[in-house]
Coordinates of C-alpha atoms in Angstrom, one line a residue:
Chain A
M1 CA 0.0 0.0 0.0
H2 CA 1.2 3.5 -0.8
V3 CA 0.1 6.9 0.2
N4 CA -1.6 8.3 -2.8
C5 CA -1.0 11.7 -4.5
E6 CA -4.1 13.4 -3.1
Q7 CA -3.1 12.2 0.4
A8 CA 0.4 13.3 0.0
E9 CA -0.7 16.8 -1.0
R10 CA -2.9 17.1 2.0
I11 CA -0.1 15.9 4.2
I12 CA 2.2 18.5 2.9
D13 CA -0.5 21.2 3.1
A14 CA -0.9 20.4 6.8
A15 CA 2.8 20.3 7.5
I16 CA 3.4 23.6 5.8
A17 CA 0.5 25.2 7.6
K18 CA 2.2 24.1 10.9
A19 CA 5.6 25.3 9.6
R20 CA 4.1 28.7 8.8
E21 CA 2.5 28.8 12.3
T22 CA 5.9 28.2 13.8
G23 CA 7.5 30.8 11.5
V24 CA 10.0 28.4 10.1
P25 CA 10.5 28.2 6.3
S26 CA 10.8 24.4 5.7
C27 CA 11.1 21.7 3.1
V28 CA 8.6 18.8 3.3
A29 CA 9.0 15.5 1.5
V30 CA 6.6 12.5 1.3
V31 CA 7.8 9.1 0.1
D32 CA 5.7 6.0 -0.6
S33 CA 6.2 2.7 1.2
G34 CA 8.9 1.9 -1.4
A35 CA 10.9 5.0 -0.2
N36 CA 10.4 6.6 -3.6
L37 CA 9.6 10.3 -3.7
K38 CA 5.9 11.0 -4.0
S39 CA 5.7 14.8 -3.3
F40 CA 7.9 17.6 -2.2
R41 CA 7.6 21.3 -1.5
R42 CA 10.1 23.9 -0.5
M43 CA 8.7 27.0 1.2
D44 CA 10.2 30.3 0.1
D45 CA 13.4 31.2 2.0
A46 CA 13.9 27.7 3.3
W47 CA 17.5 26.6 3.3
V48 CA 18.7 25.1 0.1
G49 CA 20.5 22.5 2.1
S50 CA 17.2 21.4 3.6
I51 CA 16.0 19.9 0.3
D52 CA 18.2 16.9 0.5
V53 CA 17.9 16.6 4.3
A54 CA 14.1 16.5 4.1
I55 CA 14.1 13.9 1.4
K56 CA 16.6 11.8 3.2
K57 CA 14.7 12.0 6.5
A58 CA 11.6 10.7 4.7
K59 CA 13.5 7.9 3.1
T60 CA 15.2 7.0 6.4
A61 CA 11.9 6.8 8.2
C62 CA 10.5 4.6 5.5
F63 CA 13.6 2.4 5.1
F64 CA 13.5 1.3 8.7
A65 CA 9.9 2.0 9.6
M66 CA 10.7 4.2 12.5
P67 CA 11.2 7.9 13.3
S68 CA 14.5 9.1 12.0
G69 CA 15.4 10.3 15.5
E70 CA 14.9 6.8 16.9
L71 CA 17.4 5.4 14.4
G72 CA 19.8 8.2 15.5
K73 CA 19.8 7.0 19.0
L74 CA 21.1 3.6 17.8
S75 CA 23.7 5.1 15.4
Q76 CA 25.7 7.1 17.9
P77 CA 29.3 6.1 18.6
G78 CA 29.4 2.9 20.6
K79 CA 25.8 2.0 19.8
P80 CA 24.6 -1.0 17.8
L81 CA 24.0 0.7 14.5
Y82 CA 26.9 3.1 14.6
S83 CA 27.4 4.7 11.2
I84 CA 24.4 3.2 9.5
E85 CA 24.2 6.7 7.8
H86 CA 26.6 5.3 5.2
S87 CA 24.0 3.0 3.8
N88 CA 21.3 3.7 1.2
E89 CA 23.2 6.6 -0.3
G90 CA 23.0 8.5 2.9
L91 CA 20.6 8.5 5.8
I92 CA 19.6 11.4 8.1
T93 CA 19.1 10.1 11.6
F94 CA 18.0 13.0 13.6
P95 CA 14.3 14.0 14.2
G96 CA 12.1 15.2 11.4
G97 CA 11.4 12.0 9.6
L98 CA 8.3 9.9 10.5
P99 CA 6.6 6.8 9.1
I100 CA 3.0 7.1 8.0
V101 CA 0.9 4.2 9.2
D102 CA -2.7 3.9 8.1
A103 CA -5.7 2.7 10.2
D104 CA -5.0 -0.9 9.5
G105 CA -1.4 -0.6 10.8
V106 CA 0.1 -0.7 7.4
L107 CA 3.1 1.5 6.6
V108 CA 2.0 3.5 3.6
G109 CA 4.9 6.0 3.4
A110 CA 6.9 8.5 5.3
I111 CA 7.3 12.2 5.7
G112 CA 10.5 14.2 6.1
V113 CA 10.8 17.8 7.3
S114 CA 13.8 20.1 7.5
G115 CA 14.0 23.8 8.1
G116 CA 14.4 24.6 11.8
T117 CA 15.3 23.0 15.0
V118 CA 14.9 19.2 15.2
D119 CA 12.0 19.7 17.6
N120 CA 10.3 22.0 15.2
D121 CA 10.9 19.7 12.3
H122 CA 9.5 16.8 14.3
A123 CA 6.3 18.8 15.2
V124 CA 5.8 19.8 11.6
A125 CA 6.2 16.2 10.5
Q126 CA 3.7 15.1 13.1
S127 CA 1.1 17.6 11.7
G128 CA 1.6 16.0 8.3
V129 CA 1.2 12.4 9.5
A130 CA -1.9 13.2 11.5
V131 CA -3.8 14.0 8.3
I132 CA -4.1 10.3 7.4
G133 CA -2.8 8.2 10.2
V134 CA -0.2 7.7 12.9
C135 CA 3.5 7.3 13.0
D136 CA 3.6 4.2 15.3
V137 CA 4.3 1.1 13.3
P138 CA 2.9 -2.1 14.9
K139 CA 5.2 -4.9 15.9
H140 CA 6.1 -7.2 13.1
P141 CA 4.5 -8.4 11.0
W142 CA 3.7 -5.1 9.4
R143 CA 3.1 -4.8 5.7
T144 CA 4.4 -2.5 3.0
Chain B
M1 CA 15.2 35.6 -9.5
H2 CA 13.5 32.4 -8.5
V3 CA 10.0 30.9 -9.1
N4 CA 8.3 31.1 -5.7
C5 CA 6.5 28.3 -3.9
E6 CA 3.0 29.5 -4.8
Q7 CA 3.9 29.8 -8.5
A8 CA 5.6 26.4 -8.4
E9 CA 2.4 24.8 -7.1
R10 CA 0.2 26.4 -9.7
I11 CA 2.6 25.3 -12.4
I12 CA 2.4 21.7 -11.2
D13 CA -1.4 21.9 -10.8
A14 CA -1.7 23.0 -14.5
A15 CA 0.8 20.4 -15.7
I16 CA -1.0 17.6 -13.9
A17 CA -4.4 18.8 -15.2
K18 CA -3.0 18.4 -18.7
A19 CA -1.4 15.1 -17.9
R20 CA -4.8 13.9 -16.6
E21 CA -6.5 15.2 -19.8
T22 CA -4.0 13.1 -21.8
G23 CA -4.5 10.1 -19.6
V24 CA -0.9 9.7 -18.7
P25 CA 0.2 9.3 -15.1
S26 CA 3.3 11.6 -14.9
C27 CA 5.9 13.0 -12.6
V28 CA 6.3 16.8 -12.5
A29 CA 9.3 18.7 -11.0
V30 CA 10.0 22.4 -10.7
V31 CA 13.5 23.8 -9.9
D32 CA 14.5 27.4 -9.2
S33 CA 17.0 29.3 -11.3
G34 CA 19.9 27.7 -9.4
A35 CA 18.6 24.3 -10.5
N36 CA 17.6 23.4 -6.9
L37 CA 14.3 21.5 -6.4
K38 CA 11.4 23.7 -5.5
S39 CA 8.4 21.4 -5.9
F40 CA 7.6 17.8 -7.1
R41 CA 4.6 15.7 -7.5
R42 CA 4.1 12.1 -8.7
M43 CA 0.7 11.1 -9.9
D44 CA -0.7 7.8 -8.9
D45 CA 0.5 5.0 -11.2
A46 CA 3.3 7.0 -12.7
W47 CA 6.5 5.0 -13.2
V48 CA 8.9 5.0 -10.3
G49 CA 11.7 5.5 -12.8
S50 CA 10.1 8.8 -13.9
I51 CA 10.9 10.5 -10.6
D52 CA 14.5 10.9 -11.4
V53 CA 13.9 11.5 -15.1
A54 CA 11.5 14.4 -14.4
I55 CA 13.9 16.0 -11.9
K56 CA 16.9 15.6 -14.2
K57 CA 14.8 17.1 -17.1
A58 CA 14.0 20.2 -15.0
K59 CA 17.6 20.6 -14.0
T60 CA 18.9 20.1 -17.5
A61 CA 16.5 22.8 -18.9
C62 CA 17.8 25.1 -16.1
F63 CA 21.4 24.3 -16.4
F64 CA 21.6 25.3 -20.1
A65 CA 18.5 27.6 -20.3
M66 CA 17.0 25.6 -23.1
P67 CA 14.4 22.9 -23.7
S68 CA 15.9 19.5 -22.8
G69 CA 15.1 18.2 -26.2
E70 CA 17.0 21.0 -27.9
L71 CA 20.1 20.0 -26.0
G72 CA 19.4 16.4 -27.1
K73 CA 19.6 17.3 -30.8
L74 CA 23.2 18.6 -30.1
S75 CA 24.3 15.6 -28.0
Q76 CA 23.7 12.9 -30.6
P77 CA 26.6 10.9 -31.9
G78 CA 28.6 13.1 -34.3
K79 CA 27.0 16.2 -33.1
P80 CA 28.8 19.1 -31.2
L81 CA 27.7 18.2 -27.7
Y82 CA 27.9 14.4 -27.9
S83 CA 27.8 12.8 -24.4
I84 CA 27.2 16.1 -22.5
E85 CA 24.9 13.8 -20.5
H86 CA 27.9 12.8 -18.4
S87 CA 28.1 16.3 -16.8
N88 CA 26.3 17.6 -13.8
E89 CA 25.6 14.2 -12.3
G90 CA 23.5 13.1 -15.3
L91 CA 21.4 15.0 -17.7
I92 CA 18.2 14.0 -19.5
T93 CA 18.3 15.4 -23.0
F94 CA 15.1 14.3 -24.6
P95 CA 11.9 16.5 -24.5
G96 CA 10.0 17.2 -21.4
G97 CA 12.2 19.8 -19.7
L98 CA 11.5 23.5 -20.3
P99 CA 13.0 26.7 -18.9
I100 CA 10.6 29.1 -17.2
V101 CA 11.1 32.7 -18.3
D102 CA 9.2 35.6 -16.7
A103 CA 7.8 38.7 -18.4
D104 CA 11.1 40.5 -18.0
G105 CA 13.0 37.8 -19.9
V106 CA 14.6 36.4 -16.8
L107 CA 15.1 32.7 -16.3
V108 CA 13.3 32.0 -13.0
G109 CA 13.4 28.2 -13.0
A110 CA 12.5 25.2 -15.1
I111 CA 10.0 22.3 -15.2
G112 CA 10.6 18.7 -16.0
V113 CA 7.9 16.1 -16.9
S114 CA 8.2 12.3 -17.3
G115 CA 5.5 9.8 -17.7
G116 CA 4.5 9.2 -21.3
T117 CA 5.8 9.8 -24.8
V118 CA 8.3 12.6 -25.1
D119 CA 5.7 14.5 -27.1
N120 CA 3.2 14.1 -24.3
D121 CA 5.8 15.0 -21.6
H122 CA 6.6 18.1 -23.7
A123 CA 3.0 19.2 -23.9
V124 CA 2.4 18.7 -20.2
A125 CA 5.5 20.8 -19.5
Q126 CA 4.3 23.5 -21.7
S127 CA 1.0 23.7 -19.9
G128 CA 3.0 24.2 -16.7
V129 CA 5.2 26.9 -18.0
A130 CA 2.2 28.8 -19.5
V131 CA 1.0 29.6 -16.0
I132 CA 3.6 32.2 -15.3
G133 CA 5.6 32.8 -18.4
V134 CA 7.2 31.4 -21.5
C135 CA 10.0 28.9 -22.3
D136 CA 11.9 31.0 -24.8
V137 CA 15.0 32.5 -23.3
P138 CA 16.0 35.8 -24.9
K139 CA 19.4 35.9 -26.6
H140 CA 22.3 36.6 -24.3
P141 CA 22.5 38.5 -22.1
W142 CA 19.7 36.9 -20.1
R143 CA 19.8 37.0 -16.3
T144 CA 19.3 34.5 -13.6
Chain C
M1 CA 20.6 37.7 -5.3
H2 CA 24.0 36.4 -6.2
V3 CA 27.5 37.6 -5.5
N4 CA 28.8 38.7 -9.0
C5 CA 32.0 37.7 -10.7
E6 CA 33.8 41.0 -9.9
Q7 CA 32.9 40.7 -6.2
A8 CA 33.9 37.1 -6.1
E9 CA 37.4 37.9 -7.4
R10 CA 37.8 40.7 -4.9
I11 CA 36.7 38.4 -2.1
I12 CA 39.3 35.8 -3.2
D13 CA 42.0 38.4 -3.6
A14 CA 41.5 39.6 0.0
A15 CA 41.3 36.1 1.4
I16 CA 44.5 35.1 -0.4
A17 CA 46.2 38.3 0.8
K18 CA 45.3 37.2 4.4
A19 CA 46.4 33.7 3.8
R20 CA 49.8 34.9 2.5
E21 CA 50.1 37.1 5.5
T22 CA 49.6 34.1 7.8
G23 CA 52.0 32.1 5.7
V24 CA 49.5 29.3 4.9
P25 CA 49.0 28.1 1.3
S26 CA 45.2 27.8 1.0
C27 CA 42.3 27.0 -1.3
V28 CA 39.5 29.6 -1.5
A29 CA 36.1 29.0 -3.1
V30 CA 33.1 31.3 -3.5
V31 CA 29.6 30.0 -4.3
D32 CA 26.5 32.0 -5.2
S33 CA 23.3 31.9 -3.1
G34 CA 22.2 28.7 -5.0
A35 CA 25.4 27.0 -3.7
N36 CA 26.8 26.8 -7.3
L37 CA 30.5 27.5 -7.7
K38 CA 31.3 31.1 -8.8
S39 CA 35.1 31.3 -8.3
F40 CA 38.0 29.3 -7.0
R41 CA 41.7 29.7 -6.5
R42 CA 44.4 27.3 -5.2
M43 CA 47.6 28.9 -3.9
D44 CA 50.8 27.2 -4.9
D45 CA 51.8 24.5 -2.4
A46 CA 48.3 24.2 -1.0
W47 CA 47.2 20.7 -0.2
V48 CA 45.5 18.9 -3.1
G49 CA 42.9 17.6 -0.6
S50 CA 42.0 21.2 0.3
I51 CA 40.3 21.8 -3.1
D52 CA 37.3 19.7 -2.2
V53 CA 37.3 20.8 1.4
A54 CA 37.2 24.5 0.5
I55 CA 34.4 24.0 -2.0
K56 CA 32.4 21.9 0.4
K57 CA 32.9 24.5 3.2
A58 CA 31.5 27.2 1.0
K59 CA 28.5 25.0 -0.1
T60 CA 27.8 24.0 3.5
A61 CA 27.8 27.7 4.7
C62 CA 25.4 28.5 1.9
F63 CA 23.2 25.4 2.3
F64 CA 22.3 26.3 5.9
A65 CA 23.1 30.0 5.9
M66 CA 25.5 29.7 8.8
P67 CA 29.2 29.4 9.5
S68 CA 30.3 25.8 8.8
G69 CA 31.8 25.6 12.2
E70 CA 28.5 26.5 13.9
L71 CA 26.9 23.5 12.1
G72 CA 29.7 21.4 13.3
K73 CA 28.9 22.1 16.9
L74 CA 25.4 20.7 16.3
S75 CA 26.6 17.6 14.4
Q76 CA 28.8 16.1 17.0
P77 CA 27.9 12.7 18.5
G78 CA 24.9 13.2 20.8
K79 CA 24.0 16.6 19.4
P80 CA 20.8 17.4 17.5
L81 CA 22.3 17.3 13.9
Y82 CA 24.6 14.3 14.3
S83 CA 25.8 13.0 11.0
I84 CA 24.2 15.8 8.9
E85 CA 27.4 15.5 6.9
H86 CA 25.9 12.7 4.9
S87 CA 23.5 15.1 3.2
N88 CA 24.0 17.1 0.1
E89 CA 26.8 14.9 -1.2
G90 CA 29.0 15.6 1.7
L91 CA 29.3 18.6 4.0
I92 CA 32.3 20.0 5.8
T93 CA 31.3 21.2 9.2
F94 CA 34.4 22.6 10.8
P95 CA 35.3 26.3 10.6
G96 CA 36.4 27.9 7.3
G97 CA 33.0 28.3 5.6
L98 CA 31.1 31.6 6.0
P99 CA 27.9 33.0 4.5
I100 CA 28.2 36.2 2.7
V101 CA 25.4 38.6 3.5
D102 CA 24.9 42.0 1.8
A103 CA 23.9 45.4 3.3
D104 CA 20.2 44.5 2.9
G105 CA 20.6 41.3 5.0
V106 CA 20.3 39.1 1.9
L107 CA 22.4 35.9 1.6
V108 CA 24.3 36.5 -1.7
G109 CA 26.7 33.5 -1.5
A110 CA 29.4 31.9 0.7
I111 CA 33.1 31.5 1.0
G112 CA 35.1 28.4 1.9
V113 CA 38.7 28.2 2.9
S114 CA 41.0 25.3 3.5
G115 CA 44.7 25.1 4.0
G116 CA 45.8 25.5 7.6
T117 CA 44.3 25.2 11.0
V118 CA 40.6 25.8 11.3
D119 CA 41.3 29.0 13.1
N120 CA 43.5 30.2 10.3
D121 CA 41.0 29.1 7.6
H122 CA 38.2 30.9 9.5
A123 CA 40.3 34.2 9.7
V124 CA 41.1 33.9 6.0
A125 CA 37.4 33.4 5.2
Q126 CA 36.5 36.4 7.3
S127 CA 38.9 38.6 5.4
G128 CA 37.1 37.6 2.2
V129 CA 33.6 38.2 3.5
A130 CA 34.6 41.7 4.8
V131 CA 35.1 42.9 1.2
I132 CA 31.4 43.1 0.4
G133 CA 29.4 42.3 3.6
V134 CA 29.1 40.4 6.8
C135 CA 28.7 36.8 7.7
D136 CA 25.8 37.2 10.1
V137 CA 22.5 36.1 8.6
P138 CA 19.5 38.0 10.1
K139 CA 16.9 36.0 11.8
H140 CA 14.3 34.5 9.5
P141 CA 12.9 35.7 7.2
W142 CA 16.1 36.2 5.3
R143 CA 16.0 36.1 1.5
T144 CA 18.0 34.4 -1.1
Chain D
M1 CA 55.6 20.5 -13.3
H2 CA 52.4 22.4 -12.7
V3 CA 51.0 25.7 -13.9
N4 CA 51.3 28.0 -10.9
C5 CA 48.6 30.2 -9.4
E6 CA 49.8 33.4 -11.0
Q7 CA 49.9 31.8 -14.4
A8 CA 46.5 30.2 -13.9
E9 CA 45.0 33.6 -13.1
R10 CA 46.6 35.2 -16.2
I11 CA 45.3 32.3 -18.3
I12 CA 41.8 32.9 -17.0
D13 CA 42.1 36.6 -17.5
A14 CA 43.0 36.2 -21.1
A15 CA 40.3 33.6 -21.7
I16 CA 37.6 35.8 -20.2
A17 CA 38.8 38.8 -22.2
K18 CA 38.3 36.7 -25.3
A19 CA 34.9 35.4 -24.1
R20 CA 33.8 39.0 -23.4
E21 CA 35.0 40.0 -26.9
T22 CA 32.8 37.2 -28.4
G23 CA 29.9 38.2 -26.2
V24 CA 29.5 34.8 -24.6
P25 CA 29.3 34.5 -20.8
S26 CA 31.5 31.5 -20.0
C27 CA 33.0 29.4 -17.3
V28 CA 36.8 28.9 -17.4
A29 CA 38.7 26.2 -15.4
V30 CA 42.4 25.5 -15.1
V31 CA 43.8 22.3 -13.7
D32 CA 47.3 21.4 -12.9
S33 CA 49.2 18.4 -14.5
G34 CA 47.6 16.1 -11.9
A35 CA 44.2 17.1 -13.2
N36 CA 43.4 18.8 -9.9
L37 CA 41.6 22.2 -10.0
K38 CA 43.8 25.2 -9.8
S39 CA 41.6 28.1 -10.6
F40 CA 38.0 28.7 -11.8
R41 CA 35.8 31.6 -12.7
R42 CA 32.2 31.9 -13.8
M43 CA 31.3 35.0 -15.7
D44 CA 28.0 36.6 -14.7
D45 CA 25.0 35.1 -16.6
A46 CA 27.0 32.0 -17.7
W47 CA 24.9 28.9 -17.6
V48 CA 25.0 27.1 -14.3
G49 CA 25.4 23.8 -16.2
S50 CA 28.6 25.1 -17.6
I51 CA 30.4 25.0 -14.3
D52 CA 30.8 21.2 -14.3
V53 CA 31.3 21.1 -18.1
A54 CA 34.2 23.5 -18.0
I55 CA 35.9 21.7 -15.2
K56 CA 35.4 18.3 -16.8
K57 CA 36.8 19.6 -20.1
A58 CA 39.9 20.8 -18.4
K59 CA 40.3 17.4 -16.6
T60 CA 39.7 15.5 -19.8
A61 CA 42.3 17.4 -21.7
C62 CA 44.8 16.8 -18.9
F63 CA 43.8 13.1 -18.3
F64 CA 44.8 12.2 -21.8
A65 CA 47.0 15.1 -22.8
M66 CA 45.0 16.0 -25.8
P67 CA 42.3 18.5 -26.8
S68 CA 38.9 17.2 -25.5
G69 CA 37.5 17.4 -29.0
E70 CA 40.2 15.0 -30.3
L71 CA 39.2 12.4 -27.7
G72 CA 35.6 12.9 -28.8
K73 CA 36.5 11.8 -32.3
L74 CA 37.6 8.5 -30.9
S75 CA 34.7 8.0 -28.5
Q76 CA 31.9 8.0 -31.1
P77 CA 29.9 4.9 -31.7
G78 CA 32.0 2.3 -33.5
K79 CA 35.2 4.1 -32.7
P80 CA 38.1 2.7 -30.6
L81 CA 37.3 4.6 -27.4
Y82 CA 33.6 4.4 -27.5
S83 CA 32.0 5.5 -24.2
I84 CA 35.3 6.5 -22.5
E85 CA 33.2 9.3 -21.0
H86 CA 32.2 6.8 -18.3
S87 CA 35.7 6.8 -16.8
N88 CA 37.2 9.2 -14.3
E89 CA 33.8 10.2 -12.9
G90 CA 32.7 11.6 -16.2
L91 CA 34.6 13.1 -19.2
I92 CA 33.5 15.8 -21.6
T93 CA 34.8 15.0 -25.0
F94 CA 33.7 17.8 -27.2
P95 CA 35.9 20.9 -27.9
G96 CA 36.7 23.5 -25.3
G97 CA 39.3 21.6 -23.3
L98 CA 43.0 22.0 -24.2
P99 CA 46.3 20.8 -22.7
I100 CA 48.8 23.5 -21.6
V101 CA 52.3 22.7 -22.7
D102 CA 55.3 24.9 -21.7
A103 CA 58.3 25.9 -23.8
D104 CA 60.1 22.6 -22.8
G105 CA 57.3 20.5 -24.2
V106 CA 56.1 19.6 -20.7
L107 CA 52.4 19.3 -19.9
V108 CA 51.9 21.7 -17.0
G109 CA 48.1 21.7 -16.9
A110 CA 44.9 22.1 -19.0
I111 CA 42.1 24.6 -19.5
G112 CA 38.4 24.0 -20.0
V113 CA 35.9 26.5 -21.3
S114 CA 32.1 26.2 -21.5
G115 CA 29.5 28.8 -22.3
G116 CA 28.8 29.0 -26.1
T117 CA 29.2 27.0 -29.2
V118 CA 32.0 24.5 -29.1
D119 CA 33.9 26.6 -31.7
N120 CA 33.6 29.6 -29.4
D121 CA 34.6 27.6 -26.3
H122 CA 37.6 26.3 -28.2
A123 CA 38.7 29.8 -29.3
V124 CA 38.4 31.1 -25.8
A125 CA 40.4 28.2 -24.5
Q126 CA 43.2 28.9 -27.1
S127 CA 43.4 32.5 -25.9
G128 CA 44.0 31.1 -22.4
V129 CA 46.7 28.6 -23.4
A130 CA 48.6 31.2 -25.5
V131 CA 49.4 33.1 -22.4
I132 CA 52.0 30.6 -21.3
G133 CA 52.5 28.0 -23.9
V134 CA 50.9 25.8 -26.6
C135 CA 48.4 23.0 -26.6
D136 CA 50.4 20.6 -28.7
V137 CA 51.9 17.8 -26.6
P138 CA 55.1 16.4 -28.1
K139 CA 55.2 12.7 -28.9
H140 CA 55.9 10.4 -26.0
P141 CA 57.9 10.7 -23.8
W142 CA 56.3 13.8 -22.4
R143 CA 56.5 14.5 -18.7
T144 CA 54.0 15.6 -16.2

């Protein structure tokens, strides 16, 4: 199952509304459950460097079906997944990327936000996810 | 000068309306005048391989301020720009990428479309450009 | 807005004058506000490895509109942006990259210097920036 | 032996003077005899896509110690070096890249120009080379 185009646009609309409310020009990316880009928008005056960060956060959250920041806890020096960022052509493992899980507990895609502090990016991403589902992936088996 | 976010969304809306009219699920990308991604949308059922093709068409049209297909005429075997596709991390030099030029003759960005035949992609891209300008870049000097 | 060619050359002249004064053969790069290379110079006897470091420092400072070293404080293990270096085809997040902001508070480009200690690189970069502006980006909204 | 910084700047000055005379905003790159970037300048309004093309032309001319256009004759379909562009992270094999050979017949670097027609780029490159030498590499053995 994949997030569809109409859903992806509504997700980005909601995320950008939240970003605007927080006063932070942001980039927002949505990928489908195959981690392939579905939709992307860069607000005016958002950092150019945030384009790639937002897309990589979305992909990271999808690749491993968990919030990008959760993966980041495991990828610190001395931790089990140290340096996993080198895989998949580059991960971003700090907050701002969230899985999108539908009402049946199926991972249908992910969102990535970059533009401000990681807390702000995380909140903006949550506003996007809430449009169609949650970001909590059920224990295996989950389906893509 | 850059295409702004609101313009980029209207450009993509128009391009997708045209794609829908032609019955071809397509990917549409808009970049600013620095060839950095501004907005992207993938219609449902569009080829996954079209994501990168659409983005590269937009970048190509911006990089050289000409329709991607015009560059392709020059990059054929035996032609002056043979193999230019190896530059800039990969160009796409068949039709579907168009510069976006505003009323003052300034290149403000570019659009890239991938999904169907090159003729269809080109027509869809034209529908997008028409929202805010033209795709004909004035003779040098033009400005970015 | 972009730094223009004549400004970029004067920026590099000043940076190299400073580098010479400090006795450190250096590489100096200037990018425009889209993070695209505008001008570059490698002093004789500068490290070959500094070419890419200088360019990446300039891009990094432009990508996120902040001194490269400020980003580096946030990207350490345990810090909010840990491993952001994996984005944008590789960032350099130690000092030596600075945004270039004009009198209107607009980010017009960035400079990157590599050749000696990070303190020396930072001082050389500052000499370059001072030619046409400052390196302090105003609080959002700033414009590109 | 390498072209030095002062020579590289004079080469670029001469090339840009010629480019200006021909009315074509261009990018000019100079690499040393190790194919490492020595100096680069992008004239205002030159295509953003020409940055990488100019650098790759200079590298190509240095990598194989011949004009980039000569290599291009050999890399056409059916020719001995077909698709050599895939090597060295991407070659550009149409005119505009020239070796720089000093009075002793030693390859000291190369120049690459991109901005207009290949004929114009070639002429601009020749103006640069003429500042310190010629572009004809003597038969082997030549030295780097």
